Amino acid sequence: MSKRIQAKHKLDRRMGQNIWGRPKSPVNRREYGPGQHGQRRKGKMSDFGTQLRAKQKLKGYYANITEKQFRRYYAEAIRLRGDSSENLIGLLERRLDAVVYRAKFVPTPFAARQFVNHGHVKVNGRRVNIASFLVKPGDVIEVKDSSKQLEIVVVAAQLPERDVPDYIEVDHAKMTARVTRVPSLSEVPYPVQMEPNLVIEFYSR
């Protein structure tokens, strides 16, 4: 398990966007960067800077995946057939913690990673405690019986701020979810625009 080094809202401030669409994001109050120079006018960003920013935003969205792991997703994305940027999104959305978050079993991607790591989730009837485990279409993800009444689970299912996407079937009564297909970029409900094509360009330099 990788430890989150920085406060998640700092990424919102640095990017100037509410990356997770959360009501408590500081960007909802101040749309400028953190620190004493946060309000200084920004110059035109270079191509490298634009690509780096796109990478940091996408990497940060998925609970701050480590650089080593994120680079592995890039390598796999370009190895697979088809559009590499679409492949990258498909791989990220197949992560077990991402599926748990999308299914609204927990309120945030960070909570999803911790929830999986603490052994609260089963895949096809077997306990899996690896957040980066890649789910395949047709796999059934479920919350363990002993974990279904945890406050974090009950609260998350009632959150009005986001819906379960079409590529995941969820039964909140049984606390089960099934991935029906690998989504395309246009299907993933990001609160802000993600640019995986720039991420591919960044690593392809």
Tab-separated table of C-alpha atoms in Angstrom:
chain	number	residue	atom	x	y	z
A	1	MET	CA	0.000	0.000	0.000
A	2	SER	CA	1.397	3.396	-0.968
A	3	LYS	CA	0.994	6.224	1.474
A	4	ARG	CA	-0.610	9.457	0.340
A	5	ILE	CA	2.078	12.082	0.884
A	6	GLN	CA	0.070	15.270	0.417
A	7	ALA	CA	-3.357	16.526	1.422
A	8	LYS	CA	-5.792	15.772	-1.391
A	9	HIS	CA	-7.234	19.283	-1.499
A	10	LYS	CA	-3.783	20.715	-2.251
A	11	LEU	CA	-4.004	19.104	-5.681
A	12	ASP	CA	-7.317	20.911	-6.265
A	13	ARG	CA	-5.705	24.227	-5.367
A	14	ARG	CA	-2.623	23.594	-7.487
A	15	MET	CA	-4.681	22.659	-10.526
A	16	GLY	CA	-7.287	25.353	-9.893
A	17	GLN	CA	-10.027	22.752	-10.391
A	18	ASN	CA	-12.360	20.696	-8.195
A	19	ILE	CA	-10.927	17.399	-9.457
A	20	TRP	CA	-13.249	15.076	-7.509
A	21	GLY	CA	-16.313	17.312	-7.609
A	22	ARG	CA	-16.474	17.427	-3.829
A	23	PRO	CA	-18.576	20.096	-2.049
A	24	LYS	CA	-15.748	20.828	0.426
A	25	SER	CA	-13.089	21.538	-2.195
A	26	PRO	CA	-11.263	24.832	-1.454
A	27	VAL	CA	-11.514	25.687	-5.179
A	28	ASN	CA	-15.222	26.289	-4.616
A	29	ARG	CA	-14.143	29.337	-2.583
A	30	ARG	CA	-10.775	30.295	-4.101
A	31	GLU	CA	-9.929	29.489	-7.715
A	32	TYR	CA	-6.237	30.282	-7.396
A	33	GLY	CA	-3.209	28.288	-6.329
A	34	PRO	CA	-1.981	27.841	-2.761
A	35	GLY	CA	0.692	29.940	-1.072
A	36	GLN	CA	1.630	33.619	-1.110
A	37	HIS	CA	2.153	33.616	-4.896
A	38	GLY	CA	-1.077	31.778	-5.688
A	39	GLN	CA	-2.833	34.844	-7.098
A	40	ARG	CA	0.041	35.918	-9.328
A	41	ARG	CA	-0.834	36.008	-13.032
A	42	LYS	CA	0.301	32.832	-14.758
A	43	GLY	CA	2.306	32.969	-17.976
A	44	LYS	CA	1.689	30.760	-20.980
A	45	MET	CA	2.453	27.161	-20.119
A	46	SER	CA	4.893	25.187	-22.280
A	47	ASP	CA	3.895	21.935	-24.008
A	48	PHE	CA	5.880	20.032	-21.391
A	49	GLY	CA	4.109	21.895	-18.584
A	50	THR	CA	0.690	21.176	-20.110
A	51	GLN	CA	1.491	17.485	-20.434
A	52	LEU	CA	2.907	17.290	-16.907
A	53	ARG	CA	-0.182	18.975	-15.514
A	54	ALA	CA	-2.456	16.498	-17.335
A	55	LYS	CA	-0.440	13.609	-15.887
A	56	GLN	CA	-0.532	14.982	-12.334
A	57	LYS	CA	-4.274	15.559	-12.559
A	58	LEU	CA	-5.103	12.058	-13.836
A	59	LYS	CA	-2.640	10.351	-11.484
A	60	GLY	CA	-3.917	12.373	-8.533
A	61	TYR	CA	-7.573	11.647	-9.329
A	62	TYR	CA	-7.059	7.935	-8.710
A	63	ALA	CA	-5.962	8.528	-5.104
A	64	ASN	CA	-2.469	9.639	-6.114
A	65	ILE	CA	-1.152	6.495	-7.785
A	66	THR	CA	2.623	6.174	-7.479
A	67	GLU	CA	4.745	7.275	-10.440
A	68	LYS	CA	6.152	3.760	-10.874
A	69	GLN	CA	2.687	2.216	-11.055
A	70	PHE	CA	1.314	4.946	-13.312
A	71	ARG	CA	4.186	4.453	-15.763
A	72	ARG	CA	3.330	0.734	-15.860
A	73	TYR	CA	-0.221	1.631	-16.907
A	74	TYR	CA	1.226	3.756	-19.703
A	75	ALA	CA	3.444	0.874	-20.867
A	76	GLU	CA	0.460	-1.488	-20.908
A	77	ALA	CA	-1.753	1.091	-22.657
A	78	ILE	CA	0.634	1.466	-25.595
A	79	ARG	CA	1.129	-2.311	-25.780
A	80	LEU	CA	-2.597	-2.974	-26.195
A	81	ARG	CA	-4.340	-2.582	-29.532
A	82	GLY	CA	-6.335	0.564	-30.236
A	83	ASP	CA	-6.126	4.131	-28.996
A	84	SER	CA	-3.482	4.328	-26.239
A	85	SER	CA	-5.243	7.158	-24.364
A	86	GLU	CA	-8.514	5.183	-24.310
A	87	ASN	CA	-6.583	2.089	-23.198
A	88	LEU	CA	-5.053	4.073	-20.321
A	89	ILE	CA	-8.467	5.178	-19.068
A	90	GLY	CA	-9.793	1.622	-19.415
A	91	LEU	CA	-6.962	0.268	-17.275
A	92	LEU	CA	-7.442	2.913	-14.575
A	93	GLU	CA	-11.192	2.323	-14.424
A	94	ARG	CA	-10.643	-1.421	-14.056
A	95	ARG	CA	-8.701	-0.934	-10.823
A	96	LEU	CA	-10.611	-2.531	-7.964
A	97	ASP	CA	-10.528	0.631	-5.857
A	98	ALA	CA	-11.876	2.642	-8.820
A	99	VAL	CA	-14.775	0.195	-9.237
A	100	VAL	CA	-15.547	0.328	-5.506
A	101	TYR	CA	-15.618	4.141	-5.727
A	102	ARG	CA	-17.738	4.211	-8.904
A	103	ALA	CA	-20.223	1.784	-7.326
A	104	LYS	CA	-20.704	4.272	-4.443
A	105	PHE	CA	-19.642	1.789	-1.782
A	106	VAL	CA	-17.414	4.540	-0.327
A	107	PRO	CA	-17.379	8.348	-0.728
A	108	THR	CA	-13.898	9.029	-2.200
A	109	PRO	CA	-11.138	7.306	-4.223
A	110	PHE	CA	-8.875	7.567	-1.163
A	111	ALA	CA	-11.464	5.822	0.999
A	112	ALA	CA	-11.858	3.176	-1.716
A	113	ARG	CA	-8.158	2.319	-1.654
A	114	GLN	CA	-8.171	2.003	2.127
A	115	PHE	CA	-11.431	0.017	2.064
A	116	VAL	CA	-9.940	-2.551	-0.317
A	117	ASN	CA	-6.588	-2.698	1.487
A	118	HIS	CA	-8.353	-3.440	4.768
A	119	GLY	CA	-9.993	-6.517	3.266
A	120	HIS	CA	-13.625	-5.391	3.062
A	121	VAL	CA	-14.111	-6.435	-0.588
A	122	LYS	CA	-14.542	-9.712	-2.466
A	123	VAL	CA	-14.161	-10.366	-6.193
A	124	ASN	CA	-16.070	-13.403	-7.492
A	125	GLY	CA	-16.433	-14.636	-3.911
A	126	ARG	CA	-12.751	-14.335	-2.982
A	127	ARG	CA	-11.346	-11.639	-0.691
A	128	VAL	CA	-9.009	-9.261	-2.533
A	129	ASN	CA	-7.040	-6.639	-0.608
A	130	ILE	CA	-4.997	-5.188	-3.482
A	131	ALA	CA	-6.383	-1.834	-4.634
A	132	SER	CA	-4.653	-2.066	-8.033
A	133	PHE	CA	-6.186	-5.478	-8.816
A	134	LEU	CA	-7.595	-5.263	-12.369
A	135	VAL	CA	-11.239	-6.270	-12.629
A	136	LYS	CA	-12.460	-7.917	-15.835
A	137	PRO	CA	-15.894	-7.371	-17.429
A	138	GLY	CA	-18.303	-9.813	-15.816
A	139	ASP	CA	-16.486	-9.930	-12.473
A	140	VAL	CA	-18.725	-9.520	-9.424
A	141	ILE	CA	-17.468	-7.207	-6.696
A	142	GLU	CA	-19.139	-7.322	-3.288
A	143	VAL	CA	-18.737	-5.824	0.142
A	144	LYS	CA	-18.145	-8.477	2.822
A	145	ASP	CA	-21.212	-9.223	4.972
A	146	SER	CA	-19.449	-8.025	8.124
A	147	SER	CA	-18.639	-4.693	6.452
A	148	LYS	CA	-22.029	-3.800	4.937
A	149	GLN	CA	-23.215	-1.808	7.949
A	150	LEU	CA	-20.086	0.304	8.306
A	151	GLU	CA	-21.018	3.980	8.500
A	152	ILE	CA	-18.801	4.899	5.542
A	153	VAL	CA	-20.682	2.406	3.324
A	154	VAL	CA	-24.154	3.482	4.415
A	155	VAL	CA	-23.367	7.189	3.946
A	156	ALA	CA	-21.685	6.722	0.546
A	157	ALA	CA	-24.687	4.950	-0.997
A	158	GLN	CA	-26.858	7.996	-0.223
A	159	LEU	CA	-24.514	10.651	-1.637
A	160	PRO	CA	-26.441	12.847	-4.072
A	161	GLU	CA	-23.394	14.406	-5.739
A	162	ARG	CA	-22.610	11.565	-8.171
A	163	ASP	CA	-24.311	8.697	-9.986
A	164	VAL	CA	-23.152	5.177	-10.788
A	165	PRO	CA	-21.945	5.095	-14.440
A	166	ASP	CA	-23.648	2.893	-17.050
A	167	TYR	CA	-20.771	0.434	-17.340
A	168	ILE	CA	-21.262	-0.754	-13.762
A	169	GLU	CA	-24.379	-2.561	-12.505
A	170	VAL	CA	-24.935	-2.091	-8.780
A	171	ASP	CA	-27.322	-3.623	-6.258
A	172	HIS	CA	-26.992	-1.487	-3.144
A	173	ALA	CA	-29.370	-3.749	-1.232
A	174	LYS	CA	-26.919	-6.644	-1.617
A	175	MET	CA	-23.850	-4.406	-1.888
A	176	THR	CA	-22.718	-6.041	-5.105
A	177	ALA	CA	-21.450	-4.554	-8.360
A	178	ARG	CA	-20.593	-5.956	-11.780
A	179	VAL	CA	-18.460	-4.327	-14.432
A	180	THR	CA	-20.325	-4.820	-17.716
A	181	ARG	CA	-17.621	-3.468	-20.049
A	182	VAL	CA	-14.416	-1.473	-20.184
A	183	PRO	CA	-15.502	2.181	-20.532
A	184	SER	CA	-14.329	4.738	-23.055
A	185	LEU	CA	-13.123	8.180	-21.951
A	186	SER	CA	-16.460	9.794	-22.851
A	187	GLU	CA	-18.330	7.400	-20.527
A	188	VAL	CA	-16.246	8.056	-17.407
A	189	PRO	CA	-17.926	10.685	-15.180
A	190	TYR	CA	-14.939	12.896	-14.413
A	191	PRO	CA	-15.982	16.202	-12.766
A	192	VAL	CA	-13.263	17.949	-14.798
A	193	GLN	CA	-11.796	17.364	-18.253
A	194	MET	CA	-9.106	14.703	-18.324
A	195	GLU	CA	-6.607	14.593	-21.185
A	196	PRO	CA	-5.037	11.121	-21.336
A	197	ASN	CA	-3.689	11.919	-24.815
A	198	LEU	CA	-1.372	14.483	-23.179
A	199	VAL	CA	-0.292	11.872	-20.627
A	200	ILE	CA	0.672	9.513	-23.473
A	201	GLU	CA	2.597	12.369	-25.121
A	202	PHE	CA	4.377	13.122	-21.828
A	203	TYR	CA	5.711	9.584	-21.442
A	204	SER	CA	6.427	9.241	-25.188
A	205	ARG	CA	8.935	12.105	-25.215
